[in-house]
CSV table of C-alpha atoms in Angstrom, one decimal:
chain,number,residue,atom,x,y,z
A,1,MET,CA,177.0,131.1,228.3
A,2,PHE,CA,180.3,131.3,226.5
A,3,ARG,CA,183.6,132.7,227.7
A,4,ILE,CA,186.6,134.0,225.8
A,5,PRO,CA,190.1,133.5,227.4
A,6,GLN,CA,191.6,136.7,228.9
A,7,SER,CA,194.6,136.7,226.6
A,8,SER,CA,192.7,135.9,223.4
A,9,VAL,CA,192.9,138.5,220.5
A,10,LEU,CA,189.3,137.5,219.7
A,11,ARG,CA,188.2,138.8,223.2
A,12,LEU,CA,189.3,142.4,222.3
A,13,ARG,CA,187.6,142.2,218.8
A,14,LEU,CA,184.4,141.0,220.3
A,15,PHE,CA,184.5,143.8,222.9
A,16,ILE,CA,184.9,146.4,220.2
A,17,LEU,CA,182.0,144.9,218.3
A,18,TYR,CA,179.9,144.8,221.5
A,19,THR,CA,180.5,148.5,222.2
A,20,ALA,CA,180.2,149.7,218.7
A,21,ASP,CA,176.9,151.5,219.5
A,22,LEU,CA,178.7,153.7,222.1
A,23,GLU,CA,180.1,156.0,219.5
A,24,ASP,CA,176.6,157.1,218.3
A,25,HIS,CA,175.7,158.1,221.9
A,26,VAL,CA,178.9,160.1,222.3
A,27,ALA,CA,178.4,161.9,219.0
A,28,GLU,CA,175.0,163.2,220.1
A,29,HIS,CA,176.9,165.4,222.6
A,30,GLY,CA,179.3,166.8,220.0
A,31,VAL,CA,182.2,164.9,221.6
A,32,SER,CA,184.8,163.0,219.6
A,33,PHE,CA,185.3,159.3,220.4
A,34,HIS,CA,188.3,157.0,220.1
A,35,ALA,CA,188.5,153.4,221.4
A,36,PHE,CA,191.5,151.1,221.7
A,37,ALA,CA,190.5,147.7,222.9
A,38,ASP,CA,188.8,148.3,226.3
A,39,ASP,CA,190.2,151.8,226.6
A,40,THR,CA,187.7,154.6,225.7
A,41,GLN,CA,188.9,158.2,225.1
A,42,LEU,CA,186.6,161.2,224.7
A,43,TYR,CA,187.9,164.5,223.2
A,44,VAL,CA,186.3,167.9,223.1
A,45,HIS,CA,187.7,171.0,221.5
A,46,CYS,CA,186.9,174.5,222.8
A,47,ARG,CA,188.3,178.0,223.2
A,48,ARG,CA,189.2,179.3,226.7
A,49,ASP,CA,186.0,181.2,227.0
A,50,GLU,CA,184.0,178.0,226.2
A,51,VAL,CA,185.5,175.8,229.0
A,52,THR,CA,182.4,175.9,231.2
A,53,SER,CA,180.1,174.7,228.4
A,54,ALA,CA,182.7,172.0,227.4
A,55,VAL,CA,182.7,170.7,231.0
A,56,LEU,CA,178.9,170.4,230.9
A,57,ARG,CA,179.0,168.6,227.6
A,58,LEU,CA,181.6,166.1,228.9
A,59,GLU,CA,179.7,165.5,232.1
A,60,ASN,CA,176.4,164.9,230.3
A,61,CYS,CA,178.2,162.6,227.8
A,62,ILE,CA,180.0,160.6,230.4
A,63,GLU,CA,176.8,160.1,232.4
A,64,GLU,CA,175.1,158.8,229.3
A,65,VAL,CA,178.1,156.5,228.7
A,66,SER,CA,177.8,155.2,232.2
A,67,ASP,CA,174.1,154.5,231.8
A,68,TRP,CA,174.7,152.7,228.5
A,69,MET,CA,177.4,150.6,230.1
A,70,SER,CA,175.2,149.7,233.1
A,71,ALA,CA,172.4,148.7,230.7
A,72,ASN,CA,174.8,146.5,228.7
A,73,GLY,CA,176.5,144.7,231.6
A,74,LEU,CA,179.5,147.0,231.8
A,75,LYS,CA,180.8,149.5,234.4
A,76,LEU,CA,182.5,152.8,234.0
A,77,ASN,CA,185.3,152.9,236.5
A,78,ALA,CA,185.5,156.4,237.8
A,79,ASP,CA,188.7,155.6,239.7
A,80,LYS,CA,190.6,155.0,236.5
A,81,THR,CA,189.0,157.9,234.6
A,82,GLU,CA,191.6,160.7,233.9
A,83,LEU,CA,191.0,164.3,232.7
A,84,LEU,CA,193.6,166.3,230.8
A,85,TRP,CA,193.1,169.9,229.6
A,86,ALA,CA,195.6,170.4,226.8
A,87,GLY,CA,196.5,173.3,224.6
A,88,SER,CA,199.2,175.9,223.9
A,89,ARG,CA,201.8,176.6,226.5
A,90,HIS,CA,201.1,180.3,225.9
A,91,GLY,CA,197.7,180.0,227.5
A,92,PRO,CA,198.4,178.1,230.8
A,93,ALA,CA,195.4,179.4,232.7
A,94,THR,CA,193.3,176.3,232.0
A,95,LEU,CA,196.0,173.8,231.3
A,96,GLY,CA,196.6,170.6,233.2
A,97,SER,CA,195.8,170.7,236.9
A,98,ALA,CA,194.8,174.4,236.6
A,99,GLY,CA,191.7,173.4,234.6
A,100,PRO,CA,188.2,172.6,236.0
A,101,SER,CA,187.3,169.1,237.2
A,102,LEU,CA,184.4,166.9,236.2
A,103,ARG,CA,181.5,166.1,238.5
A,104,LEU,CA,180.1,162.6,237.7
A,105,ARG,CA,177.2,162.2,240.0
A,106,THR,CA,178.9,161.1,243.3
A,107,GLU,CA,182.4,161.0,241.9
A,108,THR,CA,184.8,163.8,241.0
A,109,VAL,CA,187.4,163.4,238.3
A,110,VAL,CA,190.3,165.8,239.1
A,111,GLU,CA,192.4,167.3,236.3
A,112,ILE,CA,196.0,166.2,235.9
A,113,ASP,CA,199.1,167.5,234.1
A,114,GLN,CA,199.8,164.4,232.0
A,115,VAL,CA,198.3,161.1,230.9
A,116,ARG,CA,199.8,158.0,229.4
A,117,VAL,CA,198.1,157.0,226.1
A,118,ILE,CA,199.1,153.6,224.7
A,119,GLY,CA,202.6,153.9,226.2
A,120,VAL,CA,203.1,157.6,225.2
A,121,THR,CA,203.0,160.3,227.8
A,122,MET,CA,201.0,163.3,226.7
A,123,THR,CA,201.5,166.6,228.7
A,124,SER,CA,199.0,169.4,229.1
A,125,ASP,CA,201.0,171.8,226.8
A,126,LEU,CA,201.4,169.0,224.2
A,127,SER,CA,205.1,169.1,224.6
A,128,ASP,CA,207.0,165.9,223.6
A,129,LEU,CA,210.2,166.9,225.5
A,130,CYS,CA,209.4,164.9,228.6
A,131,ASP,CA,208.6,161.8,226.7
A,132,VAL,CA,211.7,162.1,224.6
A,133,LEU,CA,213.9,162.5,227.7
A,134,LEU,CA,212.2,159.4,229.2
A,135,LEU,CA,212.8,157.4,226.1
A,136,ALA,CA,216.4,158.5,225.8
A,137,SER,CA,217.0,157.8,229.4
A,138,SER,CA,215.5,154.3,229.2
A,139,ALA,CA,217.4,153.5,226.1
A,140,GLN,CA,220.7,154.7,227.5
A,141,THR,CA,220.3,152.7,230.7
A,142,GLY,CA,219.5,149.5,229.0
A,143,PRO,CA,221.4,146.2,229.3
A,144,THR,CA,225.2,145.9,228.9
A,145,PHE,CA,225.9,144.7,225.4
A,146,THR,CA,228.1,141.9,224.5
A,147,ARG,CA,231.1,142.2,222.2
A,148,ASP,CA,229.6,139.7,219.8
A,149,ALA,CA,228.4,141.9,216.9
A,150,GLU,CA,225.4,139.7,216.0
A,151,SER,CA,224.2,139.5,219.6
A,152,ALA,CA,224.8,143.3,220.1
A,153,ALA,CA,222.7,144.1,217.0
A,154,THR,CA,219.9,141.8,218.3
A,155,LEU,CA,219.8,143.6,221.6
A,156,VAL,CA,220.0,147.0,220.0
A,157,HIS,CA,216.9,146.3,217.9
A,158,ALA,CA,215.1,144.7,220.8
A,159,PHE,CA,215.7,147.4,223.4
A,160,VAL,CA,216.6,150.6,221.5
A,161,THR,CA,215.5,151.0,217.9
A,162,SER,CA,212.1,149.4,218.7
A,163,ARG,CA,211.5,152.2,221.3
A,164,MET,CA,212.8,154.8,218.8
A,165,ASP,CA,210.1,153.7,216.3
A,166,TYR,CA,207.2,153.2,218.6
A,167,CYS,CA,204.7,156.1,218.2
A,168,ASN,CA,207.5,158.4,216.9
A,169,ALA,CA,205.1,160.0,214.6
A,170,ILE,CA,204.3,162.5,217.4
A,171,LEU,CA,207.8,163.9,216.8
A,172,ALA,CA,206.7,165.2,213.3
A,173,GLY,CA,207.8,168.8,213.1
A,174,ALA,CA,209.7,168.6,216.4
A,175,SER,CA,212.6,171.0,216.8
A,176,GLU,CA,216.2,169.8,216.1
A,177,SER,CA,217.0,170.2,219.8
A,178,THR,CA,214.4,167.6,220.6
A,179,THR,CA,215.3,165.0,218.0
A,180,ASP,CA,219.0,165.5,218.7
A,181,LYS,CA,218.5,163.8,222.1
A,182,LEU,CA,217.3,160.6,220.4
A,183,GLN,CA,220.0,160.9,217.7
A,184,ARG,CA,222.7,160.8,220.3
A,185,VAL,CA,221.2,157.5,221.5
A,186,MET,CA,221.2,156.2,218.0
A,187,ASN,CA,224.8,157.2,217.5
A,188,ALA,CA,225.8,155.5,220.7
A,189,THR,CA,224.1,152.2,219.8
A,190,ALA,CA,225.8,152.3,216.4
A,191,LEU,CA,229.2,152.5,218.1
A,192,VAL,CA,228.2,149.4,220.2
A,193,VAL,CA,227.0,147.4,217.2
A,194,SER,CA,230.1,148.2,215.1
A,195,ASP,CA,232.5,148.0,218.1
A,196,THR,CA,233.8,151.5,217.2
A,197,ARG,CA,235.3,153.9,219.7
A,198,LYS,CA,233.5,157.2,220.5
A,199,TYR,CA,235.9,159.6,218.9
A,200,ASP,CA,236.6,157.5,215.7
A,201,HIS,CA,235.8,159.3,212.4
A,202,GLY,CA,233.1,158.3,209.9
A,203,LEU,CA,230.1,158.0,212.2
A,204,THR,CA,227.7,159.2,209.4
A,205,ASN,CA,229.1,156.7,206.9
A,206,LEU,CA,228.7,154.0,209.6
A,207,LEU,CA,225.1,154.8,210.2
A,208,HIS,CA,224.0,155.2,206.6
A,209,ASP,CA,226.3,153.1,204.5
A,210,GLU,CA,227.1,150.1,206.7
A,211,LEU,CA,224.2,149.8,209.1
A,212,HIS,CA,221.6,151.4,206.7
A,213,TRP,CA,220.0,153.3,209.6
A,214,LEU,CA,218.0,156.5,209.0
A,215,ASP,CA,218.5,159.5,211.2
A,216,VAL,CA,215.8,160.3,213.7
A,217,PRO,CA,213.9,162.9,211.6
A,218,GLU,CA,214.0,160.6,208.6
A,219,ARG,CA,212.7,157.7,210.7
A,220,VAL,CA,209.7,159.9,211.8
A,221,GLN,CA,209.0,160.9,208.1
A,222,TYR,CA,209.2,157.2,207.1
A,223,LYS,CA,206.7,156.3,209.8
A,224,LEU,CA,204.3,159.0,208.6
A,225,CYS,CA,204.6,157.9,205.0
A,226,ALA,CA,204.1,154.2,205.8
A,227,THR,CA,201.1,155.0,207.9
A,228,VAL,CA,199.5,157.1,205.2
A,229,HIS,CA,200.2,154.4,202.6
A,230,ARG,CA,198.5,151.7,204.7
A,231,CYS,CA,195.5,154.0,205.2
A,232,LEU,CA,195.1,154.6,201.5
A,233,GLN,CA,195.4,150.9,200.5
């Protein structure tokens, strides 16, 4: 019997290979499947008048997933299973905690208003505002920057711009009022890096010409283009 260290990258790859057959079992129920390391996500699309049948499909699918895992030395942890009903904010009757729960044999999975997927909070009305506010707040309440320009730039890239770029593709098509919250954070960090006062003129030139930073909407567009380019290669 061989063991792989807990922190090994190979451990995650072997797990994905080991559970590759699971996708075929899920597809038999008409449910979409997405796996990231040992985190398995199931998606089903339905209209509001099809919620009951969608619940039945999910319950049958998850029961088969549980049986498959048991037969392959794994265990479906119902305590860590989360259920989110998402859709348009104009149809709140079945969104979030107002939607039906899932009955998994002796366990019940209760619906919730938001879930965290790979570090990004997804709400039931698919609004990105809560996550943007959280990101802007965490960026603004970061460490106190030093007056040394090089050190300040290093800290900004480590604690602010890295968070700006992480999963920012979800902001594609977002309203200007949403991206403006992040843009204000970018402007503030630019002032820190350049040791410029808040009301000094020429902030746009500072961002584009000296720091070579893109505005938030352009950063989102760049992320989308880079992702598509990598997929097509």
